[in-house]
mmCIF file of C-alpha atoms in Angstrom:
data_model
loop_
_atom_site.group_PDB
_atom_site.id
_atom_site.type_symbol
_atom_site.label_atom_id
_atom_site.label_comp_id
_atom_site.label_asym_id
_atom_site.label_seq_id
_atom_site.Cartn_x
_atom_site.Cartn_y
_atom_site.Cartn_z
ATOM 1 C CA UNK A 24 93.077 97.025 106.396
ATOM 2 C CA UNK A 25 94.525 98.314 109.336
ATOM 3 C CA UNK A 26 96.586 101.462 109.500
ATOM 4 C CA UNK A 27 100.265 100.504 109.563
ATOM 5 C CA UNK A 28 100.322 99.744 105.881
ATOM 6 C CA UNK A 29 99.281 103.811 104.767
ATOM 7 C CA UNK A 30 101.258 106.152 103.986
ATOM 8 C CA UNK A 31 99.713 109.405 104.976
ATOM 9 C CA UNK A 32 103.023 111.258 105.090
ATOM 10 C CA UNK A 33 104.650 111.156 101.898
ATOM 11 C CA UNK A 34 103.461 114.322 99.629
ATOM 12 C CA UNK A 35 102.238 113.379 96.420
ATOM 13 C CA UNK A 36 104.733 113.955 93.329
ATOM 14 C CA UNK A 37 103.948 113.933 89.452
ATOM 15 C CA UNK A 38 106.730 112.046 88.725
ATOM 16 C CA UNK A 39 106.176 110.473 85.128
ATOM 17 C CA UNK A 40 108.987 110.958 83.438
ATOM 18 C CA UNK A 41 108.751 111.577 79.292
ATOM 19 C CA UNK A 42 111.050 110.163 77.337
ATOM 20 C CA UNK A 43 110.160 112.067 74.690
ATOM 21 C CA UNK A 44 107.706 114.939 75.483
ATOM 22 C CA UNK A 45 105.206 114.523 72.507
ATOM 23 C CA UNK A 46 103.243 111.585 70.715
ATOM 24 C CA UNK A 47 105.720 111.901 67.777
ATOM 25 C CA UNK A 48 108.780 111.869 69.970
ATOM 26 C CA UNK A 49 107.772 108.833 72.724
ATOM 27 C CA UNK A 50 106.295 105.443 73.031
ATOM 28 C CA UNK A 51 102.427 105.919 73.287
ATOM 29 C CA UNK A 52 100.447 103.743 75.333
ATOM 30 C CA UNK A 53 96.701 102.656 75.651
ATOM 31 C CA UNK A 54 95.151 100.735 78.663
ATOM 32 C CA UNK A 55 91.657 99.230 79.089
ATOM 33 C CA UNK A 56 89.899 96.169 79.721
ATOM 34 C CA UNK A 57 88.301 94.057 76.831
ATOM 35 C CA UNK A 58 87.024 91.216 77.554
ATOM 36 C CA UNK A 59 90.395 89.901 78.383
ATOM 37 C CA UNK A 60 88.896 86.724 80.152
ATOM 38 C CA UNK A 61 86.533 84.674 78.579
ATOM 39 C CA UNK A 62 85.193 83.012 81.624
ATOM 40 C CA UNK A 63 82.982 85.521 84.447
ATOM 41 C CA UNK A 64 83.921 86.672 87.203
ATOM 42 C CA UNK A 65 83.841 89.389 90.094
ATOM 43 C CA UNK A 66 84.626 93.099 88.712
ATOM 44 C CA UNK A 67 86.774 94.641 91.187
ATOM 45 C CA UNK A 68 89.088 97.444 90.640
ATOM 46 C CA UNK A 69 86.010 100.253 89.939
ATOM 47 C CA UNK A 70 88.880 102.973 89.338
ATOM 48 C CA UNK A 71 89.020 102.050 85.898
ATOM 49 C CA UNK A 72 86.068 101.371 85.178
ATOM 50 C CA UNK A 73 84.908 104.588 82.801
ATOM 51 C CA UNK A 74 88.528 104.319 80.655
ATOM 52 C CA UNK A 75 87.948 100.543 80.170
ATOM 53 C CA UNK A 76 84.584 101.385 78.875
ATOM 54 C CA UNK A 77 85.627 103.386 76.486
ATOM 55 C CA UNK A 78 88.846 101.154 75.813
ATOM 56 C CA UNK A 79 85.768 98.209 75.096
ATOM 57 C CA UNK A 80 83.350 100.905 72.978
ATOM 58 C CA UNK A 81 86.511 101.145 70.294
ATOM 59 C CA UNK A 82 88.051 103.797 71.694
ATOM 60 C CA UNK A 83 91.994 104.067 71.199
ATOM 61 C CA UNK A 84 93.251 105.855 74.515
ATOM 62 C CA UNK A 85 97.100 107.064 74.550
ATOM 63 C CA UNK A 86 99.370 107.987 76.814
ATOM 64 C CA UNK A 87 101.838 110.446 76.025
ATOM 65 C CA UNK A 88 105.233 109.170 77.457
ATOM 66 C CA UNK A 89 106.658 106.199 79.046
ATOM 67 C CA UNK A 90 108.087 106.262 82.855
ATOM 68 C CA UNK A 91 111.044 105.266 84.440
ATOM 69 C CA UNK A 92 112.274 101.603 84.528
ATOM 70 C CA UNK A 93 113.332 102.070 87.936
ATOM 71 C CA UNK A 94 116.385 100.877 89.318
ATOM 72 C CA UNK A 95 115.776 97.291 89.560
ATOM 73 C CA UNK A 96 115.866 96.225 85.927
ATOM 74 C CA UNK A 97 117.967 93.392 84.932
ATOM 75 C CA UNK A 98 118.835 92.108 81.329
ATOM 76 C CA UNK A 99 118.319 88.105 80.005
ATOM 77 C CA UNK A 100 115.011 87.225 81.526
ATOM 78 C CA UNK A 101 113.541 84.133 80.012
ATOM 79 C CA UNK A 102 110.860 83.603 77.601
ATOM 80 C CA UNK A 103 108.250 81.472 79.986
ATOM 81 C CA UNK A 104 104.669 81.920 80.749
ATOM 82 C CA UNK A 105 104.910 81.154 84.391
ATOM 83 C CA UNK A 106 107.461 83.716 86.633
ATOM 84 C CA UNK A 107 107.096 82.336 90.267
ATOM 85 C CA UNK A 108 109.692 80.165 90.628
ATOM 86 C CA UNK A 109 107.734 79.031 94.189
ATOM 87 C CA UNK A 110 107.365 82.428 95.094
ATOM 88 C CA UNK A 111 104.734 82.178 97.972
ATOM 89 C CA UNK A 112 101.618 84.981 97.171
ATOM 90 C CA UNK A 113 98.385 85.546 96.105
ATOM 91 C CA UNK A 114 97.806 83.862 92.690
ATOM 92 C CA UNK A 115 97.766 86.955 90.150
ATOM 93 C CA UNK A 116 96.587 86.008 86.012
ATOM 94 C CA UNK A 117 97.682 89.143 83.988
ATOM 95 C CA UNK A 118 96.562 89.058 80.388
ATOM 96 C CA UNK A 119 98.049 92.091 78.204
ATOM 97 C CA UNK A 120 97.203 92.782 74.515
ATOM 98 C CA UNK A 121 99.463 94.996 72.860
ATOM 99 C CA UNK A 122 98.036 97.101 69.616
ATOM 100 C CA UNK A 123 99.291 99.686 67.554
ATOM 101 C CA UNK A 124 98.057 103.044 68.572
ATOM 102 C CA UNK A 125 99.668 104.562 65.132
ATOM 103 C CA UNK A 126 97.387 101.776 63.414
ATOM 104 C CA UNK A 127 93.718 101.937 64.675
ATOM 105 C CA UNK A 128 94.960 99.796 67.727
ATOM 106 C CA UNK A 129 95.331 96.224 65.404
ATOM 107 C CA UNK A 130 96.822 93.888 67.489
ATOM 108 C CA UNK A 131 101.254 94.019 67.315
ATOM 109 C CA UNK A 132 101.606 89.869 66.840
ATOM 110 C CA UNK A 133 105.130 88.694 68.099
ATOM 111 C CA UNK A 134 105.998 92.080 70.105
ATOM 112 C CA UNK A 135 107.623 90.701 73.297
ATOM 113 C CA UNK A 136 105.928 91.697 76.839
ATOM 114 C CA UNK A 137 108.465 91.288 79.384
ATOM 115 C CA UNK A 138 107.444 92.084 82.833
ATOM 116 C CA UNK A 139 109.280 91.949 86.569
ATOM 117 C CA UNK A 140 107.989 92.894 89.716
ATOM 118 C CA UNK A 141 109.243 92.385 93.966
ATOM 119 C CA UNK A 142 107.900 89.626 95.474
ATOM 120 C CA UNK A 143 105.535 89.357 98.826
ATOM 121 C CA UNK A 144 107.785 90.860 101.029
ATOM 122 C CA UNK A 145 109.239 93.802 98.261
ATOM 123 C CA UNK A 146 112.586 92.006 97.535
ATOM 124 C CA UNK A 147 113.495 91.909 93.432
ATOM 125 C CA UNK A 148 115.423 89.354 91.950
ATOM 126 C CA UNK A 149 119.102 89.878 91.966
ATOM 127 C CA UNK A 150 118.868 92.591 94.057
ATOM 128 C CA UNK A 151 117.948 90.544 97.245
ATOM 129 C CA UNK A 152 119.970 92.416 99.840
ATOM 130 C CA UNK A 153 118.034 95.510 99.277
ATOM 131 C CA UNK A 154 115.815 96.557 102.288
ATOM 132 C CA UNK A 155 112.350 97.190 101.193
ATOM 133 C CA UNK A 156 111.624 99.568 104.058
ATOM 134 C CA UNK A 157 109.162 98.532 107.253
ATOM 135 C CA UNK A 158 109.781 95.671 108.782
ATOM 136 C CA UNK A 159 110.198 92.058 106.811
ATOM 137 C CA UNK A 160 111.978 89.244 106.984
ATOM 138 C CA UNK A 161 115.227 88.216 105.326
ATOM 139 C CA UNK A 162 114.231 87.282 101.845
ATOM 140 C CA UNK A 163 116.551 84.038 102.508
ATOM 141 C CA UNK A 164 113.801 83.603 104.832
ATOM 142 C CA UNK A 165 110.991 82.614 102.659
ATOM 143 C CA UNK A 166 112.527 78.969 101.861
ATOM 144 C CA UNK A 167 111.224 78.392 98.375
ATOM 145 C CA UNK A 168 112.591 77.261 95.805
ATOM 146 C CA UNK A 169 113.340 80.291 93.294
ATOM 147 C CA UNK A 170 116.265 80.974 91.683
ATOM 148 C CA UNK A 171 117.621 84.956 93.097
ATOM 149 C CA UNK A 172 118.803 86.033 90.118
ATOM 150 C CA UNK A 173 115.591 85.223 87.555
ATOM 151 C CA UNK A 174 111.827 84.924 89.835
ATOM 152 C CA UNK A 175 109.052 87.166 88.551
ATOM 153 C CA UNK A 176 110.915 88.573 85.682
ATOM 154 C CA UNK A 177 110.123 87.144 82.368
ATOM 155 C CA UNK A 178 108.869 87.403 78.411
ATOM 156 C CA UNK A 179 106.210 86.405 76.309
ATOM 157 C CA UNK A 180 105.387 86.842 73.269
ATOM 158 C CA UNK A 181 102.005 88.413 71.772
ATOM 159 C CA UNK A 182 100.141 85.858 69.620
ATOM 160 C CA UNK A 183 97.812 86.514 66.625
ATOM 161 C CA UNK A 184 95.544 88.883 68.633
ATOM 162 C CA UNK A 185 98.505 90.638 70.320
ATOM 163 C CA UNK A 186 97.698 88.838 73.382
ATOM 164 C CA UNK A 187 100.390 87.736 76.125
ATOM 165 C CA UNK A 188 99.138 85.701 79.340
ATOM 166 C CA UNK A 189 101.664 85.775 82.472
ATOM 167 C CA UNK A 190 101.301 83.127 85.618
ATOM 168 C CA UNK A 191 102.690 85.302 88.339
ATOM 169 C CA UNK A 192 101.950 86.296 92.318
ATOM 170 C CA UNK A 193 100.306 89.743 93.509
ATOM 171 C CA UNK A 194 103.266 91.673 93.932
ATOM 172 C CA UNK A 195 104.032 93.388 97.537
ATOM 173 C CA UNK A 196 105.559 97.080 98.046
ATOM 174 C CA UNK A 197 108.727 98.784 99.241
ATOM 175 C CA UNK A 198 109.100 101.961 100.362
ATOM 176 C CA UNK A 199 108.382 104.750 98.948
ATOM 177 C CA UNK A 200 106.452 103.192 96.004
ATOM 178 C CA UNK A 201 102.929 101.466 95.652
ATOM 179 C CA UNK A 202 102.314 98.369 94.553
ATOM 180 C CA UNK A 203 103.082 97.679 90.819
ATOM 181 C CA UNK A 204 104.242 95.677 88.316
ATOM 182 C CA UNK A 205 107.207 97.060 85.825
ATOM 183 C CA UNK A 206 106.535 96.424 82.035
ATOM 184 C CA UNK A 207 108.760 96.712 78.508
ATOM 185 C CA UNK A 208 107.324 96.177 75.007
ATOM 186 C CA UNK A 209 109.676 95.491 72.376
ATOM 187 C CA UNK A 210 109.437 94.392 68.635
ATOM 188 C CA UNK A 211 111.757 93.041 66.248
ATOM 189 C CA UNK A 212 113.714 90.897 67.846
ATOM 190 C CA UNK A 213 114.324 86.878 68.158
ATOM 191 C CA UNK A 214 113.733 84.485 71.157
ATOM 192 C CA UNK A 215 117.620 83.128 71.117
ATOM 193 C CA UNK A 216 118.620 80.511 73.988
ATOM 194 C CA UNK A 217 114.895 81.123 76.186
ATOM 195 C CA UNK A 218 115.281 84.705 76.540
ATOM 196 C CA UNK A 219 114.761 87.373 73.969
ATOM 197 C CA UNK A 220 117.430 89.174 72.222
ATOM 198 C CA UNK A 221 117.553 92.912 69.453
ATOM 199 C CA UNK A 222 114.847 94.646 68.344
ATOM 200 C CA UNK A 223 113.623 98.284 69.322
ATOM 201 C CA UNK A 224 111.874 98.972 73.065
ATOM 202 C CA UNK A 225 108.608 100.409 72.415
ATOM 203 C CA UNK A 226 107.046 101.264 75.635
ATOM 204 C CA UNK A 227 108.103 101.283 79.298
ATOM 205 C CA UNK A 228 105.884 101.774 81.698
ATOM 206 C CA UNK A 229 104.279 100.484 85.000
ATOM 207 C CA UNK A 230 101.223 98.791 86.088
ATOM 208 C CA UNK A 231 99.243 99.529 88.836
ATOM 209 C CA UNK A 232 96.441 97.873 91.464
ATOM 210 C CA UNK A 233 93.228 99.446 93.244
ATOM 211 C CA UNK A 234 94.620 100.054 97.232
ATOM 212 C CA UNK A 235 91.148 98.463 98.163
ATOM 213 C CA UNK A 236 92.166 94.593 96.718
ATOM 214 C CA UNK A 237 96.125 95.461 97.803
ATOM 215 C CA UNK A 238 95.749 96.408 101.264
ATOM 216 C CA UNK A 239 93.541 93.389 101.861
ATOM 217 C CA UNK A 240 95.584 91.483 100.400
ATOM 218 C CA UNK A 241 98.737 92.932 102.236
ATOM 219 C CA UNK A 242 96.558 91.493 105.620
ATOM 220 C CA UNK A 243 96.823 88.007 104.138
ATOM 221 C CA UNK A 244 100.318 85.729 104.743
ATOM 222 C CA UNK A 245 103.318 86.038 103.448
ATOM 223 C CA UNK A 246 102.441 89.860 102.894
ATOM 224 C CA UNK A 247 101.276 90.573 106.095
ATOM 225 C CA UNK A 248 104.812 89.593 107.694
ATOM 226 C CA UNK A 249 105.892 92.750 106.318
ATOM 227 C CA UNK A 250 105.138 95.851 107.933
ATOM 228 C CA UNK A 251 105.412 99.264 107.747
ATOM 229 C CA UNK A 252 103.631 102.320 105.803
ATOM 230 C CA UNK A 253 102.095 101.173 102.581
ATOM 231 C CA UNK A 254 102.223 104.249 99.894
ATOM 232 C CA UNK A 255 98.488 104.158 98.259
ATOM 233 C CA UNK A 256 98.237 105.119 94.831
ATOM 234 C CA UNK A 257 96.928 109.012 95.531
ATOM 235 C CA UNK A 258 100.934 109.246 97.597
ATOM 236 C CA UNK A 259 102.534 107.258 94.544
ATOM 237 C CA UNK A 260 105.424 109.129 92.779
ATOM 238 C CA UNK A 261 104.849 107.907 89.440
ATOM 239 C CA UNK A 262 101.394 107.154 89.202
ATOM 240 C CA UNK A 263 99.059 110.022 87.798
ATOM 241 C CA UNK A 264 95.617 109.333 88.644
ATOM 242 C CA UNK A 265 94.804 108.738 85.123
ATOM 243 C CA UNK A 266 93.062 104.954 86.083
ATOM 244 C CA UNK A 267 93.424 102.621 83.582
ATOM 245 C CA UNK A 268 94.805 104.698 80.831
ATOM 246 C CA UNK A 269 97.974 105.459 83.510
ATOM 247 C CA UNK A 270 98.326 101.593 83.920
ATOM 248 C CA UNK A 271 95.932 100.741 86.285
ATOM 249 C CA UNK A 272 94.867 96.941 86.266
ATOM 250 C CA UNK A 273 91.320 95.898 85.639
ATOM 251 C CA UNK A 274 90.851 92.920 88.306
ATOM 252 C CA UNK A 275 88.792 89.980 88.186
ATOM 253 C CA UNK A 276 88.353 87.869 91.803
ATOM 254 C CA UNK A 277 88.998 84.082 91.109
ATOM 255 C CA UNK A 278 86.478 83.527 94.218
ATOM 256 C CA UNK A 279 84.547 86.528 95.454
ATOM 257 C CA UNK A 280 84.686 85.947 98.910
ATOM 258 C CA UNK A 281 88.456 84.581 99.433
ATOM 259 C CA UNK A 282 90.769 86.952 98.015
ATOM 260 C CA UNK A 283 93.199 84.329 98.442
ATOM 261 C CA UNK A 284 92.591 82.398 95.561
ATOM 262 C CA UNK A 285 94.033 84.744 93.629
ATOM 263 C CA UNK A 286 92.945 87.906 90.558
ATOM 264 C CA UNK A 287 93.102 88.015 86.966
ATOM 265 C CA UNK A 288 94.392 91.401 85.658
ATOM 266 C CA UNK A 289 93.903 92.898 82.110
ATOM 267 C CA UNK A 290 95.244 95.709 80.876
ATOM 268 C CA UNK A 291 95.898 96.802 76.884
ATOM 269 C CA UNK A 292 98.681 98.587 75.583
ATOM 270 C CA UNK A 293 98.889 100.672 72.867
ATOM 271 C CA UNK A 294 102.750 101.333 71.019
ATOM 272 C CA UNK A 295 103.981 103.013 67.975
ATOM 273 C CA UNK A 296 106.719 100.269 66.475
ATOM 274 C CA UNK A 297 108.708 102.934 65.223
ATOM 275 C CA UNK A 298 108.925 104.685 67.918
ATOM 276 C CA UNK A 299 111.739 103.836 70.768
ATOM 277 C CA UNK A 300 111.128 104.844 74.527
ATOM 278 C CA UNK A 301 113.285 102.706 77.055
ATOM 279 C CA UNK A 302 112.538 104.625 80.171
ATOM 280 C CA UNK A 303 116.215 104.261 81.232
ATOM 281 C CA UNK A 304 117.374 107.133 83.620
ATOM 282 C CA UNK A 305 114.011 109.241 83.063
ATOM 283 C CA UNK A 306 113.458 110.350 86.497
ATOM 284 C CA UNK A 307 110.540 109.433 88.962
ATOM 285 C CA UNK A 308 110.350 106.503 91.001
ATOM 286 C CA UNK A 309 114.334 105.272 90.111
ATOM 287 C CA UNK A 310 115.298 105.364 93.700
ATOM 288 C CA UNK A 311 115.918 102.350 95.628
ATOM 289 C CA UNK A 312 115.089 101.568 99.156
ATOM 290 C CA UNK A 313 117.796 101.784 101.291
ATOM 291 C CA UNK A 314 120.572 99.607 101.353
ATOM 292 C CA UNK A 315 119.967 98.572 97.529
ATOM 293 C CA UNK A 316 122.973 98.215 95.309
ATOM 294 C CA UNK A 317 123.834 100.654 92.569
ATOM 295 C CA UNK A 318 125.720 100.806 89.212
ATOM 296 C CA UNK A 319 125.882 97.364 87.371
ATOM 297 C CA UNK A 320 123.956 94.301 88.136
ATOM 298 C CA UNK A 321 124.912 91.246 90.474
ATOM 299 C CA UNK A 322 127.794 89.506 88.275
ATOM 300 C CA UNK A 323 125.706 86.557 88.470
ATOM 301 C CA UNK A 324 122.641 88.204 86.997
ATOM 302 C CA UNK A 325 120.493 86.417 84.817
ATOM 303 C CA UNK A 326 122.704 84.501 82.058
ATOM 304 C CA UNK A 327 122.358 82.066 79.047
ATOM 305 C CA UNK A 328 123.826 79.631 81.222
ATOM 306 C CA UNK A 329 120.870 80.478 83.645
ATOM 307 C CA UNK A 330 118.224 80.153 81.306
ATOM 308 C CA UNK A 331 119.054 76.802 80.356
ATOM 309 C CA UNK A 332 118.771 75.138 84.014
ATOM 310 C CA UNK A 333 115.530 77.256 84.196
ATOM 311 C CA UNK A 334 112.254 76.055 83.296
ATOM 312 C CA UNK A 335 111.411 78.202 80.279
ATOM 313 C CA UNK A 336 108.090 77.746 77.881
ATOM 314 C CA UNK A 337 106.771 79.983 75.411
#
């Protein structure tokens, strides 16, 4: 990819932030790949390829602590397997299985998986006046169809294997972060009006993508119309290095030679259900980009009201 998406300037920072310092104390997580798709395809992604070996050999891996939320969070998104909304990007699959790490990692049937992430040009939903840094266009700009307040935020919940499947796009990046993908686990609540309401957060946490498949895919439209210095994983402020056991994605090409077509990403995580780790206000990677707002949400953040004119499906 050429040069204007790196970040060679930022100094690397350890920013994971524990929420509660020890195993006993914080969510615990596991990541790996296993077998999440039943049909082949092209391997890509080799950074986590040892951890999701041992993920597949039976291993349980754990991570000690959750990390920030970030500051883009937004209660009341709905219960649906596709996020989009008409987003314009690269097609992304992510398949997550969520197992108790407590428990010999058996699968957790009916925790809830809910995931958000910024679209192709680093804008988030309901926070769509917030400059994602470089150069890109208005997110008014893109002229789809998605509703501000709810695209690519959204539930499922795990079936009988622990299993959740999202429909999504690759995300894009802001400044200073790399690209990623924000993730909560929670158990013991209810779906209630298509969202998902109680229970206890589990894990918070973030996942991540190989800079080899995201810069090329950052040359590809809509992601190429933004420019600017693209922070690779190694620069990342709350990424560790830790491959797939820190969050990073497994990825599967749909078509090996046209990136374009889209990925399918597998990751597992691992949670104690007794344990509660939110991520709120823990540090690392909670700064927005400038010009982002602060304090509460939008007013007209995600609603009930909201969720009903949405398109919604378990």
């Amino acid at each position: 990819m050429t040069g204007n998406h790196r970040n060679s300037t930022i100094t690397r920072r350890r920013a994971l932030a524990v929420t509660g310092g020890t195993v006993a104390a914080g969510g615990l997580a596991v990541a790996g790949y296993q077998s999440a798709f039943a049909d082949t395809g092209t391997a890509t992604g080799t950074t986590g390829t040892s951890a999701a070996t041992a993920t597949s050999t039976g291993e349980c891996m754990t991570l000690m602590s959750s990390v920030t939320e970030g500051p883009y969070y937004l209660d009341g998104a709905l219960v649906r397997k596709d996020i989009t909304e008409g987003k314009s990007g690269v097609p992304l699959t992510l398949r997550l299985t969520v197992v108790d790490a407590t428990d010999g990692c058996t699968p957790v049937k009916g925790a809830a998986v809910e995931i958000w992430h910024c679209d192709a040009w680093g804008y988030y939903s309901g926070y769509t006046t917030a400059n994602p840094g470089g150069s890109a266009p208005a997110e008014s700009e893109e002229g789809d169809s998605a509703n501000d307040n709810t695209y690519l935020r959204g539930y499922q919940i795990a079936n009988a294997n622990g299993v959740v499947k999202f429909e999504t796009i690759f995300p894009g990046w802001y400044t200073p972060r790399t690209c990623h993908i924000h993730v909560k686990v929670h158990t013991g609540g209810e779906k209630e009006d298509g969202t998902y309401e109680g229970g206890t957060v589990n894990y918070t946490g973030q996942l991540f993508f190989a800079d080899d498949i995201a810069e090329e895919i950052f040359t590809l439209d809509p992601y190429s119309r933004h420019t600017g210095s693209y922070t690779t994983l190694d620069n990342d402020m709350v990424y560790d290095g830790g491959g797939a056991s820190s969050g990073l994605l497994t990825l599967k090409a749909v078509h090996k030679k046209d990136p374009s077509k889209g990925y399918k990403g597998s990751l597992t995580l691992g949670i104690d259900p007794d344990a509660e780790s939110t991520g709120a206000g823990s540090g690392g990677g909670g700064t927005p980009p400038s010009g982002a707002p602060t304090g509460e949400p939008p007013s007209d953040a995600p609603s009930e009201s909201a969720s009903s004119s949405a398109s919604a499906s378990s």
